[in-house]
Coordinates of C-alpha atoms and ligand atoms in Angstrom, one line a residue:
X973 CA 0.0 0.0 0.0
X974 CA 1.4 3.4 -0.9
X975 CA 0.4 7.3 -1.0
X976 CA 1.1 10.2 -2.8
X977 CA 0.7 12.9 -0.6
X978 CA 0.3 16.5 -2.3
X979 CA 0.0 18.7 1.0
X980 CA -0.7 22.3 0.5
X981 CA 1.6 23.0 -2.5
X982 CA 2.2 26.5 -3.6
X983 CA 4.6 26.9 -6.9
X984 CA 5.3 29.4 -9.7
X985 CA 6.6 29.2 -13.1
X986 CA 8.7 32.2 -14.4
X987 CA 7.9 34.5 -11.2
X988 CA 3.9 33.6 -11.8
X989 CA 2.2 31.8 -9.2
X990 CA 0.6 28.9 -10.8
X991 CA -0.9 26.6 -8.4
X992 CA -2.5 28.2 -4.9
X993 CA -2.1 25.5 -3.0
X994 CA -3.2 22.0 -3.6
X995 CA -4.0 19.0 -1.5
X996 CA -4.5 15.7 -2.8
X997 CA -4.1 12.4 -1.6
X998 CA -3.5 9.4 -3.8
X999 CA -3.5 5.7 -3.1
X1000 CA -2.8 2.2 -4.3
X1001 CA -5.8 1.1 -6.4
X1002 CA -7.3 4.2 -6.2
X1003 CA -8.0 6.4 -9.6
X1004 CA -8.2 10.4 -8.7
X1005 CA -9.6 12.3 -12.5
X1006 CA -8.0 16.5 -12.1
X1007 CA -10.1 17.9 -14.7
X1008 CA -9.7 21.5 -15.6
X1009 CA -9.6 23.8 -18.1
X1010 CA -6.5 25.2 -20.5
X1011 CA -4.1 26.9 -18.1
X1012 CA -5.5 25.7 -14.9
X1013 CA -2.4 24.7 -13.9
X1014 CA -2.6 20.0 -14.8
X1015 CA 0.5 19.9 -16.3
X1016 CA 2.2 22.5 -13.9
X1017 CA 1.1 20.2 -10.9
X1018 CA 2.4 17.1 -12.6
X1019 CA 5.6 18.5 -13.5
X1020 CA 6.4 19.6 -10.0
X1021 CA 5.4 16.1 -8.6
X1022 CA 7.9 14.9 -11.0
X1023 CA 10.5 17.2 -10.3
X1024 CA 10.4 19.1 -14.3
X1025 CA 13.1 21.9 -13.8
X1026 CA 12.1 25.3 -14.2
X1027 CA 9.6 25.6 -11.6
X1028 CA 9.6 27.3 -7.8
X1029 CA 8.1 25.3 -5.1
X1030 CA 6.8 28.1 -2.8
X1031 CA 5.5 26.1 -0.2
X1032 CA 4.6 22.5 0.7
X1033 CA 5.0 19.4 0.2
X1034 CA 5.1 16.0 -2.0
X1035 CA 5.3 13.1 0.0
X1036 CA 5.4 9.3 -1.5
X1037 CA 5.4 6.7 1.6
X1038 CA 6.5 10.2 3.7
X1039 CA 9.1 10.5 2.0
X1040 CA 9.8 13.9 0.6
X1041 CA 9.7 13.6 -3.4
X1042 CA 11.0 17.8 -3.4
X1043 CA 14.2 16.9 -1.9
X1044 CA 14.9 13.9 -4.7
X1045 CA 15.9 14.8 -8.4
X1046 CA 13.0 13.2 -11.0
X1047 CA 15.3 10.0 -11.4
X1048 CA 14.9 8.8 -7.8
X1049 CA 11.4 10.1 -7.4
X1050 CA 11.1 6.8 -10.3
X1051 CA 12.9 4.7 -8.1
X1052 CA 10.4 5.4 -5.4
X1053 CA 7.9 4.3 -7.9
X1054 CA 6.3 7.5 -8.9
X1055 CA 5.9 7.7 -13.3
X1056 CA 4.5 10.2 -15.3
X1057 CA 3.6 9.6 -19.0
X1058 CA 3.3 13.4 -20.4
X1059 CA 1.1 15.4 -22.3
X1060 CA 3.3 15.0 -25.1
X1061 CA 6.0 12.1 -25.0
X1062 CA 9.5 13.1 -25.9
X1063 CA 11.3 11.8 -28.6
X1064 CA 14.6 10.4 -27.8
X1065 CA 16.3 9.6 -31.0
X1066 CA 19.4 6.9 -31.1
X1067 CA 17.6 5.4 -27.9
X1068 CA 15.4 2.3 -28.3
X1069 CA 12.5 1.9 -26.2
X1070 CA 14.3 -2.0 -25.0
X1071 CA 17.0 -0.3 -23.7
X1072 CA 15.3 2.0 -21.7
X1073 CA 13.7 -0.8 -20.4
X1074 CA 16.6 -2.3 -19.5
X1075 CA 18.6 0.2 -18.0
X1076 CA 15.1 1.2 -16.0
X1077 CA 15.0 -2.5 -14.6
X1078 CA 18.5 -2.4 -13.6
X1079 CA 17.7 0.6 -11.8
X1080 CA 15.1 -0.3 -10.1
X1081 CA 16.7 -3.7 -8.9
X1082 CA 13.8 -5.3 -11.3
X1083 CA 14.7 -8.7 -12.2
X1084 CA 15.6 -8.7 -16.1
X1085 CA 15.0 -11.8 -16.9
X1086 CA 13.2 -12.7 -20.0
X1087 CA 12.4 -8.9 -20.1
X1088 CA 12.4 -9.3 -24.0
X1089 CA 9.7 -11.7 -23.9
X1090 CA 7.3 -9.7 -21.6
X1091 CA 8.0 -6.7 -23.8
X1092 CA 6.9 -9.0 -26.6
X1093 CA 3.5 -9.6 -24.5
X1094 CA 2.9 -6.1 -23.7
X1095 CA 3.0 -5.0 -27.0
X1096 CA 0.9 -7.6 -28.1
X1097 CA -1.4 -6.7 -25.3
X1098 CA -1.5 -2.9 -26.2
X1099 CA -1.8 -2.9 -30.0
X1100 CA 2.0 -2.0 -30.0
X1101 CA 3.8 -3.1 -33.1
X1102 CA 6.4 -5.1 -32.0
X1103 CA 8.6 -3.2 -34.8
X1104 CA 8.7 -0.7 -33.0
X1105 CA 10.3 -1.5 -30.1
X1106 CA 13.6 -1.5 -31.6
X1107 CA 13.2 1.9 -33.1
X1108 CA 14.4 4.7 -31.8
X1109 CA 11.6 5.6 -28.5
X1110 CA 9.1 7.8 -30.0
X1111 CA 10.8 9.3 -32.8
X1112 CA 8.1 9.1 -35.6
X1113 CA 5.4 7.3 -34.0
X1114 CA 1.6 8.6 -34.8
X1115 CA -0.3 10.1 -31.6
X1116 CA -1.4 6.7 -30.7
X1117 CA 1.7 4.6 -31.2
X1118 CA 3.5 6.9 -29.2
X1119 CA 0.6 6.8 -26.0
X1120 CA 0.4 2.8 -26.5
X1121 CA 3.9 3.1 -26.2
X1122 CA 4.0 5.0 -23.0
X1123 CA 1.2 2.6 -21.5
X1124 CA 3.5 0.0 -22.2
X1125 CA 6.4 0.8 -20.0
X1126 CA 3.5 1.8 -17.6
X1127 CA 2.9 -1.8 -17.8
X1128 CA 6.2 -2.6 -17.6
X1129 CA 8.0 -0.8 -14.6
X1130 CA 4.3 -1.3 -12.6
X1131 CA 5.0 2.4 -10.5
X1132 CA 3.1 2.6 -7.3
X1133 CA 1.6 6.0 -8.7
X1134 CA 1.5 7.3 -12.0
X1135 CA 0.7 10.5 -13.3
X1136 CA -1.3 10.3 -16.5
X1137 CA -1.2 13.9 -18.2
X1138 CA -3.6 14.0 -20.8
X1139 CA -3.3 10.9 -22.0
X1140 CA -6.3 10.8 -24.3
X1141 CA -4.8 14.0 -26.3
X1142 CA -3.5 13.2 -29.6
X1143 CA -4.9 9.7 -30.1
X1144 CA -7.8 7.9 -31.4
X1145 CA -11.1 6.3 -30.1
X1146 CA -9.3 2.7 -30.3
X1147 CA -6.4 3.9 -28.8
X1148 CA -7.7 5.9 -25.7
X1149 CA -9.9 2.4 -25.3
X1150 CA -7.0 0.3 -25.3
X1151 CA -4.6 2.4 -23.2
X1152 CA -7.6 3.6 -20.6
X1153 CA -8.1 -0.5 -20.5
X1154 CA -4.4 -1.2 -19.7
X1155 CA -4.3 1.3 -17.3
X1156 CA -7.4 0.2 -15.5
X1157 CA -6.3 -3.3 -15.5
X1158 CA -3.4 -2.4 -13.6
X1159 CA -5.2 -0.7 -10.8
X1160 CA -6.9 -3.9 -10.6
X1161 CA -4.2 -6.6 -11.1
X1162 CA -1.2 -4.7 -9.8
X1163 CA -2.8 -1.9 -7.3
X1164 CA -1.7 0.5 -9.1
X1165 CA -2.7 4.4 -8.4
X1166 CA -3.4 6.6 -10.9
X1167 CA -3.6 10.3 -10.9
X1168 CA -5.7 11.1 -14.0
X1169 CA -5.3 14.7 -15.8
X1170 CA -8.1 15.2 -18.5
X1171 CA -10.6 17.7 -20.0
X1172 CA -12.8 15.5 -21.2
X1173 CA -15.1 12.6 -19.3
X1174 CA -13.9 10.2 -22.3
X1175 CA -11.0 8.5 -20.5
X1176 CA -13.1 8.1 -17.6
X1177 CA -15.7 6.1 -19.4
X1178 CA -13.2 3.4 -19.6
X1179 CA -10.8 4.4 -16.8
X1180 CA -13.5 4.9 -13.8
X1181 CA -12.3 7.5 -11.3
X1182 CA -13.0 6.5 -7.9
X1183 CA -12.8 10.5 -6.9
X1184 CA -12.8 13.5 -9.4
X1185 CA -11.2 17.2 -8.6
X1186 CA -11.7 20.1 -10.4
X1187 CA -8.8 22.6 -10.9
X1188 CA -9.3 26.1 -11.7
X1189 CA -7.1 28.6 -11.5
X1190 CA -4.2 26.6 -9.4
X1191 CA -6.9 25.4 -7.2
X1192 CA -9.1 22.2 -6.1
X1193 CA -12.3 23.7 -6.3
X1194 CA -15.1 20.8 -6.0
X1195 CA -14.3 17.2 -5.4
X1196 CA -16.6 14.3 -5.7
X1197 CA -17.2 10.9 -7.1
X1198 CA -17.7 10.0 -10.7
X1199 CA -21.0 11.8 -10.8
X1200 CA -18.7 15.5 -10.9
X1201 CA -17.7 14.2 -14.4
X1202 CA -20.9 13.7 -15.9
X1203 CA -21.9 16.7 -14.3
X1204 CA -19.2 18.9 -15.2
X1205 CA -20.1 17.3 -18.7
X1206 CA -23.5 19.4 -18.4
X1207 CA -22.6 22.7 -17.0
X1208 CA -19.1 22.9 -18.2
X1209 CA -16.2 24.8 -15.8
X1210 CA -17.8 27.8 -15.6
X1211 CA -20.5 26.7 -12.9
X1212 CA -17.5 25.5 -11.0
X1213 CA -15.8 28.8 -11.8
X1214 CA -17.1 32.0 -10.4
X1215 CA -18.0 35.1 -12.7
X1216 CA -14.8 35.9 -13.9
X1217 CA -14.8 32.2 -15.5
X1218 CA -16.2 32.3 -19.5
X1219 CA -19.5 31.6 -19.4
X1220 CA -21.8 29.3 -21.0
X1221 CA -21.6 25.4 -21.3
X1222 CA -20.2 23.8 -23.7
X1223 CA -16.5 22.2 -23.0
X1224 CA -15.9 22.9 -26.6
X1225 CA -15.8 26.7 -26.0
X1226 CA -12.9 26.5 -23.9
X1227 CA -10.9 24.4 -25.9
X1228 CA -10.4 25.7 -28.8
Ligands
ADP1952 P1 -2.8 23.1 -18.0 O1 -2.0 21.9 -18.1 O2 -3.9 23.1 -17.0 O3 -3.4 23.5 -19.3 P2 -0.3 24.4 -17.4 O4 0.1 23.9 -16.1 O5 0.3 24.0 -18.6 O6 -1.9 24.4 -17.6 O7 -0.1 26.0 -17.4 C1 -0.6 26.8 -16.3 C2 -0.2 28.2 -16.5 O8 1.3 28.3 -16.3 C3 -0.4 28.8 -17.9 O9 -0.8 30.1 -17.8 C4 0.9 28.7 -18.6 O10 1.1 29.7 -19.6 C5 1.9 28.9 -17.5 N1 3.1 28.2 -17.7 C6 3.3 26.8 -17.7 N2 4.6 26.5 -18.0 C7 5.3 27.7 -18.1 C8 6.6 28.1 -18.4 N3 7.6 27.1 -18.6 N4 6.9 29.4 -18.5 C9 5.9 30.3 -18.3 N5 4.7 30.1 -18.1 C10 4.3 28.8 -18.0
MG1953 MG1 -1.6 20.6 -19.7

């Protein structure tokens, strides 16, 4: 059992202050939806979990286990079993995705054994071209190949906690099925948690969120069950908002 432990966190980007101080508690097994509109600060938040440079941590705290993530660099906040697959998945040319897998196993003190194999079977288990694992990670790949691809080592290094940002942008119907199934099957098989940034209630058709938070504005305004989706669906952010928020319903409107 573990627990990502956002306590009051307070951090700018470029002098701004960006998030106003956010508390959120993740476990094992658990899936938490942030939903929020453009600029609302999701990717902010998960880059400072992860330890992205270029951001000031004002004040608070990222605990996993109690142990403070702030004071690691990103590489040992993966040891600790934190992941985050981004909005947009770097390419890494000259670097093949088995390698990384490799060196990431070794890291962890992950037994490598027949890792080639079970790389094989995850693939096969994602959609993932097996081709492709030998070519150079991401470079290339369509929107889809490139989130199967991130599932996969999902799949692979089994995190306590991972940070999902956006994961149904830039990919198809078949492929947000297929990765939102993957990822739900590991919060069932393998206890995973799962912090779930989206706009849209799409993801969480297939990837049930056992709590939803809205962000607006650096800040957890509502929280609820499952329900807040469907109803934040219906009334769009600005009901969550407050008047200076744009008005009307329609998600659509905000995201242009
Ligand atoms: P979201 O993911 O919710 O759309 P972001 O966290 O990406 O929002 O951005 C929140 C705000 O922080 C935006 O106003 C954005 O312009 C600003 N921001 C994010 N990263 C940077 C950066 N590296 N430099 C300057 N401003 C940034
Ligand atoms: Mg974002």
């Amino acid at each position: 059992m573990s627990t990502l432990e956002i306590r009051d966190l307070v951090a700018a980007v470029a002098g701004k202050t960006i998030l106003n101080g956010i508390n959120l508690t993740v476990s094992s097994g658990e899936v938490h939806a942030v939903m929020g509109p453009n600029g609302a600060g999701k990717s902010t938040l998960s880059a400072i979990v992860m330890g992205k440079p270029g951001y000031q941590v004002i004040s608070g705290a990222v605990l996993l286990d109690g142990v403070d993530m702030l004071a690691l660099p990103s590489w040992q906040r993966a040891q600790a079993g934190l992941h985050l697959v981004m909005q947009y998945p770097t390419e890494v040319p000259g670097v093949q995705l088995v390698d990384v897998m490799h060196h990431a196993f070794a890291a962890r003190g992950m037994d490598t054994a027949g890792l080639d194999d079970r790389l094989g079977a995850e693939a096969a288990r994602i959609g993932f071209d097996p081709a492709l694992l030998e070519r150079a990670l991401n470079v290339d790949l369509s929107g889809g190949e490139k989130k199967r691809n991130e599932t996969l080592q999902v799949a692979m290094l089994e995190p306590k906690i991972v940070i999902l940002d956006e994961l149904d942008s830039g990919l198809d119907i078949d492929a947000l099925r297929d990765c939102a199934l993957r990822i739900e099957a590991l919060t069932n098989e393998h206890n995973i948690g799962v912090l779930a940034i989206t706009h849209y209630n799409r993801l969480l058709e297939v990837l049930r969120p056992d709590y939803v938070h809205i962000l607006v504005k650096g800040r957890i305004v509502s929280s609820g069950g499952a329900e807040l989706a469907d109803q934040l669906e219906i009334d769009g952010y600005a009901a969550f908002a407050g008047n200076d928020e744009p008005a009307g319903g329609a998600l659509a409107d905000l995201f242009g």
